[in-house]
Amino acid sequence: MEKTHFIILLFALLLNSCCYTLAVESGTTMKTFKSSQTLFTNPERGWIVHRFSNNMWGLDNLRNSAEKVSLVLIKIDISAYRNRNNIALEKLNEIRNSLDKCRTQGLKVILRSAYAWDWNEALPLPDPEDIQTITNHVIDMKPIYNAFEDIIIAVEMGMFGPWGEMHSSKHSTVNTKPFYPIRTDALRLVHNAYMSALPQTHSVLVRRPSYIREIFNNSEPIRPNEAYANTGKARTGYHNDAYLNSKDDAGTFAPNWSREDELAYVNKMTSFTFFGGEAFGTPNNAYNNANNALKESKQQHMTYLHRDYEPEIYDAWGSLVKQEFTRKLGYRFELKELAYSREVTPCGVLYFILKLENTGFAAMHLKRPVNLILVNGKRGNEQKTYETTLSVDPRIWTPESGIITINRNLRIPGSITEGIWQLFLSMPDISERLKHNPHYAVRFANEDVWTDDGRNMLIEELNIVASPSGSCADDQYFQEIPINSASLITQLSAMKTVQSLILSATYSKNYIFHQVFIDADNNSTTGYHVQGIGAEVLVENNAFYHHKGKTGTNWEWELVDGNIMPSNYGYKYLWQLPILHLKLPIMAYSQVVFAGTIDDKTDYSSIISVTVA
């Protein structure tokens, strides 16, 4: 036991020592970026304000407000249609106009519809008795969801009960009492309607975590290998409009779940889905005091928070904590270091290793390109640019990732002219309509990098020198070129101790799936055939499996343990597999291959053998 602990500690120390400082090779230079505490807007995150679709006041001042607001929750009052099968064209046009106004001001939007926005317990329950009426109204909005998918980031389910808060409804479990939850069958019908009405890239946010468990009849939060798929579970998030109110957040958390268990569930779920809401309760209580608010907002990966409710809670925090929320709600990317070639020729290779970090509360949840742009500055009236999109998904730049490394070889265009060029990083909106609008581009939290046209300066002076005569075609290609796959997954280790099989590797790309294939019997004719070995065991992210399919390339695995969480030190991953859980003995001759998969492309390491401690 003591020997095992020593080995694990040694691994941890080695990993921590290797993960931040870049090794600068001959011919490369190093740049260190200075982080900034400046408050600024970024799309799809931050403080949010509420407006009714028929009264979209004060939008022009939001981006420059103290809270740097770039999000609006549009509240849609459909009370006039509770007894009508469809929403009138006049109302739908009102909603379109409200979205147009947000787009004009460089804002993004969350929508919520409800049948009552002013209610008390003495009033009748507000929503339609016929669930079909509710689903019809959801589908009525489908053309709007599609026409404005560029600025709508998500839709809160709403519909049920006053304020669309999904309680006190004619479809509650006990409809004679307020605050009772919605029946499971009604939840599923309306959720299915949203899945049909929304673009496949967009999600619906429900009011309680328990509703997600009921909709999918599953108490497990979404797993990493389920994220970002076109499935109902991957497209369902959560909002809390009694945030930090009390032990159960005013009924938000299920009575048969402790707050700790609910927060653990939310923590895993919101790694891949939106979470936001509004604070509610007595200021400076045990839950909404400044220290706990910072702690739980980080734990729950909060992306947005209602700026105007309740201000007394925010006043109790003080201005410094409120400013910290302005910085950290959602994602906040900081550049750390860049190693790159000192000079490069036309058709040559620019070696590029960038390190960055997400210091916000949450990940980015909508897909977005990461572009590199070469610019020569103006020469006369002409400015020449070359642009390439990196094979990287910024949605997996999570706060838990630590230091993130982008290691690329970039092929320089043959047509590029000699001289001093600049290199920019740009993360524009994915939509054609918004991609040239700097209001919708991502700004990094560093000094002296942001430009007014929506770019982030990486290299101020990149020297392009002449290539030998006749050695280069006159082409326009600025692009990634393949790096030897084995060099992408390095620092490999597989060590067997008395109790554990300890596996570790450094992954140089932002893979969705981190995998290890183990050929326990060193027999390439059995198990799953991959890279010349026959694997009986697969480790994938936080789970490991035994192969139960036919020998060869039959991808059929039996789950053994779904809770093998890897330790993650930057891009170094370490797993511990209990020996007792492995059906086959692991020996010194057992062979191991590490792999990483993103965008349906898999990179493999070289083969190593297990070391027995």
XYZ file of C-alpha atoms in Angstrom:
613
model
C 0.000 0.000 0.000
C 2.768 2.477 0.947
C 4.649 1.623 -2.239
C 1.543 2.286 -4.309
C 0.992 5.673 -2.686
C 4.611 6.613 -3.295
C 4.380 5.734 -6.978
C 1.205 7.780 -7.435
C 2.727 10.749 -5.616
C 5.834 10.512 -7.775
C 3.695 10.530 -10.906
C 1.804 13.570 -9.665
C 4.978 15.479 -8.936
C 6.436 14.657 -12.329
C 3.229 15.637 -14.104
C 2.892 18.948 -12.310
C 6.479 19.823 -13.106
C 6.068 19.288 -16.844
C 2.826 20.911 -17.711
C 3.214 24.660 -17.989
C 6.561 25.937 -19.300
C 7.093 25.386 -22.997
C 10.305 23.819 -24.204
C 11.652 26.157 -26.890
C 13.480 24.340 -29.674
C 16.193 25.766 -31.894
C 14.815 28.272 -34.401
C 11.826 29.179 -32.253
C 11.105 32.089 -29.980
C 8.915 32.477 -26.922
C 6.254 35.058 -26.111
C 4.576 35.387 -22.704
C 1.195 37.122 -22.505
C 0.102 39.319 -19.621
C -3.364 38.621 -18.234
C -5.839 41.476 -17.850
C -8.475 42.191 -15.212
C -10.358 44.484 -17.593
C -14.142 44.115 -17.687
C -15.495 43.569 -21.207
C -18.326 41.886 -23.075
C -18.070 38.487 -24.721
C -20.849 36.686 -26.575
C -23.090 34.018 -25.042
C -22.168 34.643 -21.380
C -22.316 37.151 -18.545
C -24.932 39.243 -16.802
C -28.352 39.072 -18.454
C -31.246 41.542 -18.437
C -34.946 40.709 -18.873
C -37.214 42.451 -21.373
C -40.736 41.744 -22.615
C -41.025 41.176 -26.342
C -43.395 44.164 -26.592
C -41.132 46.526 -24.630
C -37.479 46.185 -25.637
C -36.198 49.331 -23.943
C -32.619 50.442 -23.256
C -30.782 47.929 -25.450
C -28.309 50.462 -26.829
C -26.673 51.034 -23.415
C -26.176 47.421 -22.323
C -22.797 46.591 -23.858
C -21.212 49.688 -22.321
C -22.868 49.311 -18.920
C -20.800 48.633 -15.798
C -21.759 44.947 -16.018
C -20.862 44.693 -19.748
C -24.146 43.027 -20.664
C -24.381 41.141 -23.965
C -27.330 38.826 -23.157
C -31.073 39.515 -23.046
C -33.782 37.170 -21.790
C -36.875 37.972 -23.835
C -40.073 37.219 -21.914
C -42.969 36.300 -24.186
C -46.486 36.788 -22.809
C -48.837 34.297 -24.493
C -51.683 34.634 -21.992
C -54.031 35.738 -24.776
C -53.627 32.341 -26.441
C -54.263 29.933 -23.555
C -57.588 29.016 -25.146
C -56.445 29.205 -28.768
C -54.754 26.480 -30.763
C -52.123 28.773 -32.243
C -50.265 31.998 -31.538
C -51.443 34.842 -33.780
C -49.227 36.161 -36.555
C -49.285 39.593 -34.910
C -47.657 38.155 -31.770
C -45.110 36.169 -33.770
C -44.124 39.330 -35.646
C -43.726 41.136 -32.314
C -41.256 38.432 -31.231
C -39.379 38.718 -34.531
C -39.093 42.478 -34.083
C -37.717 42.065 -30.560
C -35.044 39.688 -31.842
C -34.165 42.033 -34.699
C -33.570 44.810 -32.169
C -31.169 42.605 -30.196
C -29.275 41.607 -33.321
C -28.898 45.263 -34.314
C -27.298 46.028 -30.928
C -24.840 43.097 -31.014
C -26.672 41.115 -28.324
C -27.528 37.431 -27.935
C -30.778 36.100 -26.537
C -32.501 33.498 -24.373
C -36.277 33.133 -24.771
C -38.988 32.122 -22.306
C -42.731 31.960 -22.949
C -45.421 31.905 -20.252
C -49.184 32.258 -19.833
C -48.894 34.526 -16.775
C -46.248 37.055 -15.722
C -48.187 38.562 -12.809
C -49.771 35.995 -10.499
C -50.606 35.107 -6.903
C -52.096 32.039 -5.263
C -55.607 33.498 -5.264
C -55.676 33.512 -9.071
C -56.547 30.511 -11.258
C -53.697 28.368 -12.529
C -52.682 30.096 -15.758
C -51.769 27.533 -18.407
C -54.054 25.642 -20.833
C -55.728 22.465 -19.668
C -55.040 20.763 -22.989
C -51.351 19.859 -23.239
C -51.744 19.821 -27.033
C -52.350 23.573 -26.936
C -48.988 24.055 -25.213
C -47.113 21.858 -27.684
C -48.829 23.684 -30.575
C -47.553 26.990 -29.226
C -44.017 25.606 -28.987
C -44.169 24.464 -32.618
C -45.616 27.856 -33.655
C -42.252 29.335 -32.701
C -40.202 26.970 -34.878
C -39.789 29.385 -37.826
C -38.553 32.043 -35.402
C -36.087 29.678 -33.731
C -34.633 28.858 -37.131
C -34.604 32.407 -38.508
C -32.795 33.711 -35.412
C -30.631 30.718 -34.499
C -27.592 32.978 -34.884
C -28.499 35.099 -31.839
C -30.626 32.676 -29.775
C -28.271 30.696 -27.535
C -30.945 28.613 -25.770
C -34.629 28.589 -24.825
C -35.905 28.189 -21.277
C -38.765 25.690 -21.374
C -41.226 27.949 -19.558
C -44.868 27.354 -20.613
C -45.944 25.670 -17.356
C -47.248 27.785 -14.484
C -46.830 31.490 -13.656
C -43.675 33.157 -15.011
C -43.028 29.915 -16.901
C -41.271 28.608 -13.788
C -42.700 25.120 -14.227
C -44.756 24.826 -11.048
C -48.335 25.665 -9.957
C -49.698 24.377 -13.241
C -52.786 22.566 -14.421
C -50.275 19.858 -15.293
C -48.735 19.653 -11.814
C -48.703 16.409 -9.856
C -51.281 17.931 -7.469
C -53.003 20.778 -9.259
C -54.865 22.154 -6.239
C -51.725 23.317 -4.460
C -49.118 25.844 -5.558
C -45.492 25.030 -6.285
C -46.116 21.368 -7.048
C -43.883 19.954 -9.804
C -45.020 19.163 -13.331
C -46.137 15.626 -14.200
C -43.568 13.539 -16.032
C -45.820 12.801 -19.016
C -46.452 16.531 -19.555
C -42.744 17.326 -19.227
C -41.866 14.765 -21.875
C -44.486 15.963 -24.347
C -43.381 19.598 -24.168
C -39.692 18.657 -24.139
C -40.216 16.601 -27.300
C -41.946 19.571 -28.914
C -38.914 21.764 -28.190
C -36.564 19.126 -29.594
C -38.577 19.278 -32.830
C -38.907 23.055 -32.915
C -35.344 24.096 -32.065
C -32.369 23.834 -34.430
C -30.314 20.714 -33.671
C -27.491 22.886 -32.321
C -29.682 24.474 -29.649
C -30.870 23.395 -26.224
C -33.836 23.821 -23.917
C -33.293 24.700 -20.244
C -35.645 23.285 -17.605
C -36.365 24.709 -14.174
C -35.268 21.824 -11.897
C -32.539 19.179 -12.187
C -35.096 16.528 -11.202
C -37.076 17.312 -14.351
C -34.112 16.193 -16.456
C -33.919 12.935 -14.541
C -37.649 12.394 -15.059
C -37.661 13.254 -18.754
C -34.948 10.697 -19.489
C -35.785 8.250 -16.682
C -32.112 8.321 -15.741
C -30.418 9.679 -12.623
C -26.968 9.844 -14.250
C -25.818 13.232 -15.581
C -24.596 13.477 -19.143
C -21.234 11.782 -19.752
C -18.360 13.284 -21.767
C -18.893 10.845 -24.631
C -22.554 11.955 -24.850
C -21.821 15.684 -25.013
C -22.574 17.840 -28.066
C -24.545 15.100 -29.814
C -27.949 15.640 -31.402
C -29.736 13.871 -28.559
C -32.315 15.127 -26.120
C -30.018 14.646 -23.146
C -27.133 16.539 -24.748
C -29.532 19.376 -25.656
C -31.095 19.831 -22.214
C -29.755 22.248 -19.608
C -31.041 23.897 -16.449
C -31.879 27.308 -14.999
C -32.462 28.244 -11.358
C -34.607 31.285 -10.589
C -34.247 30.802 -6.842
C -30.470 30.665 -7.010
C -28.747 30.512 -3.601
C -32.056 30.955 -1.771
C -31.983 28.136 0.771
C -31.012 24.516 1.332
C -33.274 23.368 -1.514
C -33.333 26.719 -3.374
C -37.066 27.177 -2.748
C -38.032 23.775 -4.102
C -35.575 23.760 -6.999
C -33.834 20.675 -5.613
C -35.700 17.413 -5.117
C -36.866 16.597 -1.561
C -35.279 13.138 -1.718
C -31.885 14.511 -2.807
C -29.515 16.406 -0.524
C -28.176 19.755 -1.670
C -24.714 18.190 -1.900
C -25.972 15.412 -4.183
C -27.871 17.867 -6.379
C -24.813 20.105 -6.713
C -22.649 17.117 -7.641
C -25.195 16.168 -10.317
C -25.371 19.737 -11.641
C -21.575 20.019 -11.645
C -21.252 17.126 -14.091
C -24.241 18.126 -16.225
C -23.240 21.768 -16.648
C -19.776 20.826 -17.839
C -21.528 20.388 -21.195
C -24.812 22.337 -20.947
C -25.916 25.885 -20.169
C -26.754 26.923 -16.613
C -28.006 30.316 -15.458
C -30.725 32.017 -13.447
C -31.389 34.726 -10.911
C -30.579 35.166 -7.220
C -33.449 35.183 -4.740
C -33.739 35.500 -0.969
C -32.603 37.435 2.071
C -29.255 39.119 1.350
C -26.099 37.671 2.872
C -27.713 34.445 4.025
C -25.799 31.166 4.365
C -26.121 30.470 0.647
C -26.049 33.801 -1.200
C -23.223 35.419 0.769
C -20.285 36.450 -1.395
C -17.958 33.563 -0.553
C -20.540 30.849 -1.149
C -21.854 32.570 -4.270
C -18.385 32.481 -5.828
C -17.857 28.876 -4.747
C -21.162 27.503 -6.025
C -21.159 29.532 -9.235
C -17.839 27.936 -10.088
C -19.054 24.505 -9.010
C -22.248 24.787 -11.074
C -20.508 26.315 -14.122
C -22.783 29.355 -14.206
C -22.971 31.040 -17.620
C -25.522 33.815 -17.022
C -27.106 35.641 -14.058
C -29.978 38.155 -13.980
C -28.413 41.564 -13.338
C -31.495 43.255 -11.906
C -32.838 40.635 -9.476
C -32.242 40.843 -6.605
C -29.968 43.902 -6.400
C -29.882 43.820 -2.572
C -28.048 40.487 -2.745
C -25.452 41.924 -5.121
C -25.100 45.068 -3.015
C -24.261 42.853 -0.031
C -21.470 41.253 -2.073
C -19.788 44.585 -2.688
C -18.440 45.988 -5.935
C -15.306 43.826 -6.086
C -17.216 40.542 -5.968
C -19.760 41.807 -8.469
C -16.889 42.719 -10.791
C -15.492 39.213 -10.342
C -18.831 37.841 -11.556
C -18.622 40.196 -14.534
C -15.305 38.585 -15.400
C -16.063 34.963 -14.624
C -19.671 34.259 -15.635
C -19.364 31.794 -18.502
C -15.987 31.364 -20.171
C -12.981 33.706 -19.882
C -10.001 32.702 -22.012
C -6.481 33.885 -21.232
C -3.440 33.449 -23.460
C -0.417 32.215 -21.519
C 2.567 31.459 -23.751
C 3.392 31.031 -27.410
C 6.403 29.311 -28.957
C 6.797 29.876 -32.701
C 9.318 29.907 -35.540
C 11.529 32.991 -35.602
C 11.326 33.167 -39.364
C 9.744 31.132 -42.129
C 9.830 30.982 -45.926
C 7.015 30.797 -48.463
C 5.827 27.145 -48.539
C 7.703 26.669 -45.262
C 6.388 25.439 -41.921
C 5.506 27.723 -39.025
C 5.905 25.754 -35.788
C 3.243 26.970 -33.378
C 2.614 25.924 -29.750
C 0.084 28.068 -27.886
C -0.892 27.686 -24.240
C -4.105 29.190 -22.877
C -6.484 28.800 -19.941
C -10.190 29.192 -19.216
C -10.432 31.136 -15.937
C -14.215 31.555 -16.079
C -16.917 29.596 -14.302
C -18.005 27.601 -17.358
C -17.117 26.235 -20.743
C -18.289 27.657 -24.045
C -21.361 25.655 -25.100
C -21.934 26.612 -28.736
C -19.629 25.617 -31.548
C -17.267 28.314 -32.785
C -14.277 28.352 -35.169
C -10.740 29.104 -34.024
C -8.941 30.910 -36.841
C -5.381 32.075 -37.409
C -4.973 35.076 -39.708
C -1.750 36.266 -41.336
C -1.806 40.012 -42.112
C 0.878 42.096 -43.828
C -0.428 45.486 -42.796
C -1.380 48.040 -45.412
C 0.991 48.541 -48.310
C -0.414 51.438 -50.236
C -4.124 50.747 -50.395
C -3.830 46.967 -50.162
C -3.918 44.745 -47.106
C -3.183 41.095 -47.760
C -4.484 38.376 -45.436
C -4.361 34.591 -45.284
C -6.669 32.662 -42.949
C -6.949 29.079 -41.714
C -9.310 27.354 -39.284
C -7.654 25.119 -36.700
C -8.924 21.600 -36.025
C -9.855 22.385 -32.440
C -13.146 22.586 -30.530
C -13.143 25.404 -27.927
C -16.156 23.869 -26.163
C -13.750 21.493 -24.441
C -11.612 24.345 -23.075
C -13.162 23.893 -19.643
C -12.125 25.597 -16.390
C -11.068 22.149 -15.148
C -8.719 21.648 -18.126
C -6.009 23.798 -16.583
C -3.410 24.872 -19.118
C -4.558 23.999 -22.652
C -2.006 23.415 -25.408
C -2.547 23.895 -29.142
C 0.390 22.348 -30.991
C 0.306 22.825 -34.769
C 2.484 22.899 -37.843
C 1.221 25.572 -40.243
C 2.098 25.577 -43.913
C 2.877 29.109 -45.159
C 1.425 30.128 -48.579
C 3.757 30.040 -51.547
C 2.421 33.379 -52.757
C 3.271 35.230 -49.547
C 5.664 38.160 -49.919
C 8.837 38.709 -47.925
C 8.742 41.053 -44.988
C 7.179 41.497 -41.572
C 3.753 39.962 -41.057
C 1.418 39.734 -38.098
C -0.466 36.691 -36.806
C -3.887 37.021 -35.166
C -6.188 34.558 -33.438
C -9.861 35.054 -34.230
C -12.942 33.304 -32.824
C -15.845 34.782 -34.813
C -19.458 33.702 -34.656
C -20.130 30.500 -36.583
C -22.988 32.044 -38.579
C -22.390 33.655 -41.959
C -24.510 36.613 -40.928
C -22.519 37.481 -37.797
C -19.011 36.218 -38.500
C -17.693 39.642 -39.547
C -19.322 41.502 -36.636
C -16.736 42.109 -33.867
C -19.516 42.296 -31.244
C -19.913 38.547 -31.693
C -16.190 37.679 -31.670
C -14.397 36.309 -28.597
C -11.981 38.594 -26.788
C -9.136 37.092 -24.765
C -8.402 38.460 -21.287
C -4.919 39.795 -21.992
C -3.314 43.182 -22.267
C -2.553 44.582 -25.715
C -4.042 41.773 -27.820
C -7.615 42.840 -28.702
C -8.312 44.786 -31.879
C -11.470 46.681 -32.800
C -12.155 44.353 -35.730
C -12.566 41.341 -33.421
C -9.098 39.770 -33.490
C -6.500 38.912 -30.852
C -2.872 39.719 -31.644
C -0.510 36.760 -31.215
C 2.635 37.787 -33.119
C 3.422 41.404 -33.940
C 6.419 40.659 -36.128
C 6.691 37.393 -38.040
C 9.604 37.479 -40.458
C 8.921 35.948 -43.877
C 12.231 35.395 -45.688
C 12.950 34.374 -49.270
C 12.951 30.687 -50.208
C 15.524 29.214 -52.629
C 14.695 29.967 -56.253
C 12.298 27.498 -57.842
C 11.639 25.642 -54.587
C 8.056 26.773 -53.997
C 4.779 26.860 -55.883
C 2.934 30.170 -56.044
C -0.182 29.112 -54.104
C -2.546 30.595 -51.530
C -2.519 27.729 -48.995
C -2.225 28.738 -45.347
C -3.226 25.579 -43.511
C -2.451 22.963 -40.905
C -0.247 20.140 -42.042
C -0.213 16.719 -40.387
C 2.024 16.146 -37.403
C 3.182 12.558 -37.014
C 0.331 10.989 -35.041
C 2.643 9.252 -32.587
C 4.199 12.610 -31.686
C 0.783 13.944 -30.629
C 0.490 11.475 -27.736
C 3.725 11.240 -25.787
C 5.253 10.641 -22.328
C 3.611 7.223 -22.213
C 3.596 5.044 -19.122
C 1.818 1.854 -18.024
C 2.787 0.595 -14.562
C 1.274 -2.311 -12.648
C 1.369 -2.215 -8.848
C -0.127 -4.652 -6.354
C -3.527 -2.971 -6.490
C -3.665 -0.819 -9.621
C -2.747 -0.481 -13.252
C -1.551 3.123 -13.589
C -1.736 4.590 -17.102
C -0.564 8.035 -18.170
C 0.110 9.998 -21.348
C 0.363 13.565 -22.590
C -2.176 14.497 -25.281
C -1.119 17.461 -27.423
C -4.583 18.149 -28.881
C -8.015 18.922 -27.442
C -9.520 15.476 -27.875
C -13.140 14.668 -27.020
C -12.237 11.036 -26.232
C -9.038 10.026 -24.412
C -8.560 6.287 -24.833
C -6.207 3.469 -23.846
C -6.257 0.034 -25.508
C -4.695 -2.818 -23.499
C -3.618 -6.160 -24.988
C -3.437 -8.147 -21.746
C -2.283 -11.475 -23.242
C 0.028 -9.944 -25.872
C -1.852 -11.841 -28.563
C -2.714 -9.714 -31.575
C -5.104 -12.371 -32.923
C -7.578 -11.962 -30.035
C -9.638 -9.004 -28.850
C -10.184 -5.751 -30.731
C -7.588 -5.180 -33.458
C -6.024 -1.734 -33.243
C -2.554 -0.532 -34.269
C -1.167 -4.061 -34.390
C -2.377 -5.232 -30.974
C -5.445 -7.216 -29.890
C -7.067 -5.221 -27.082
C -9.173 -6.910 -24.416
C -9.509 -3.746 -22.318
C -10.535 -0.211 -23.330
C -10.263 2.867 -21.133
C -12.289 5.812 -22.472
C -12.477 9.067 -20.522
C -13.905 8.115 -17.109
C -14.876 4.484 -17.836
C -13.251 1.185 -18.729
C -14.596 -1.788 -20.626
C -13.869 -5.400 -21.563
C -14.173 -6.433 -25.189
C -17.097 -8.788 -25.710
C -17.432 -8.708 -29.483
C -15.977 -10.991 -32.075
C -12.233 -10.897 -32.571
C -11.220 -8.234 -35.069
C -12.757 -4.808 -35.593
C -16.104 -5.477 -33.909
C -16.643 -2.430 -31.639
C -18.578 -4.091 -28.840
C -17.516 -3.418 -25.259
C -18.975 -4.278 -21.849
C -18.848 -1.531 -19.210
C -16.869 -2.573 -16.123
C -16.635 0.708 -14.217
C -17.971 4.114 -15.240
C -16.317 6.102 -12.464
C -12.602 5.868 -13.239
C -12.004 9.607 -13.287
C -8.604 10.442 -14.781
C -6.376 12.924 -13.032
C -5.788 15.784 -15.445
C -2.627 17.891 -15.156
C -2.923 20.227 -18.115
C -2.758 17.810 -21.033
C -1.331 14.948 -18.999
C -3.893 12.263 -18.150
C -3.487 9.576 -15.487
C -5.841 6.680 -14.795
C -5.805 4.088 -11.994
C -7.597 0.824 -12.778
C -8.192 -1.542 -9.845
C -6.483 -4.853 -10.619
C -9.390 -6.753 -9.051
C -11.761 -5.366 -11.703
C -9.711 -6.666 -14.622
C -10.807 -10.076 -15.852
C -7.459 -10.851 -17.480
C -4.069 -10.733 -15.740
C -1.858 -7.800 -16.669
C 1.739 -8.926 -17.151
C 5.052 -7.345 -18.067
C 4.519 -8.361 -21.677
C 1.022 -6.802 -21.907
C 0.964 -4.086 -24.568
C -0.701 -0.684 -24.482
C -1.701 1.888 -27.121
C -3.049 5.336 -26.204
C -5.455 7.140 -28.544
C -7.291 10.443 -28.871
C -10.387 11.126 -30.981
C -11.940 14.383 -32.164
C -14.198 15.141 -35.148
C -14.243 11.429 -36.109
C -10.446 11.406 -36.445
C -8.319 9.234 -34.137
C -4.612 9.660 -33.388
C -2.617 6.800 -31.864
C 0.544 6.604 -29.793
C 3.342 4.155 -30.289
C 3.043 0.764 -28.548
C 4.525 0.329 -25.063
C 4.709 -2.603 -22.662
C 3.526 -2.659 -19.065
C 6.132 -2.168 -16.338
C 5.628 -4.183 -13.145
C 6.579 -2.277 -9.984
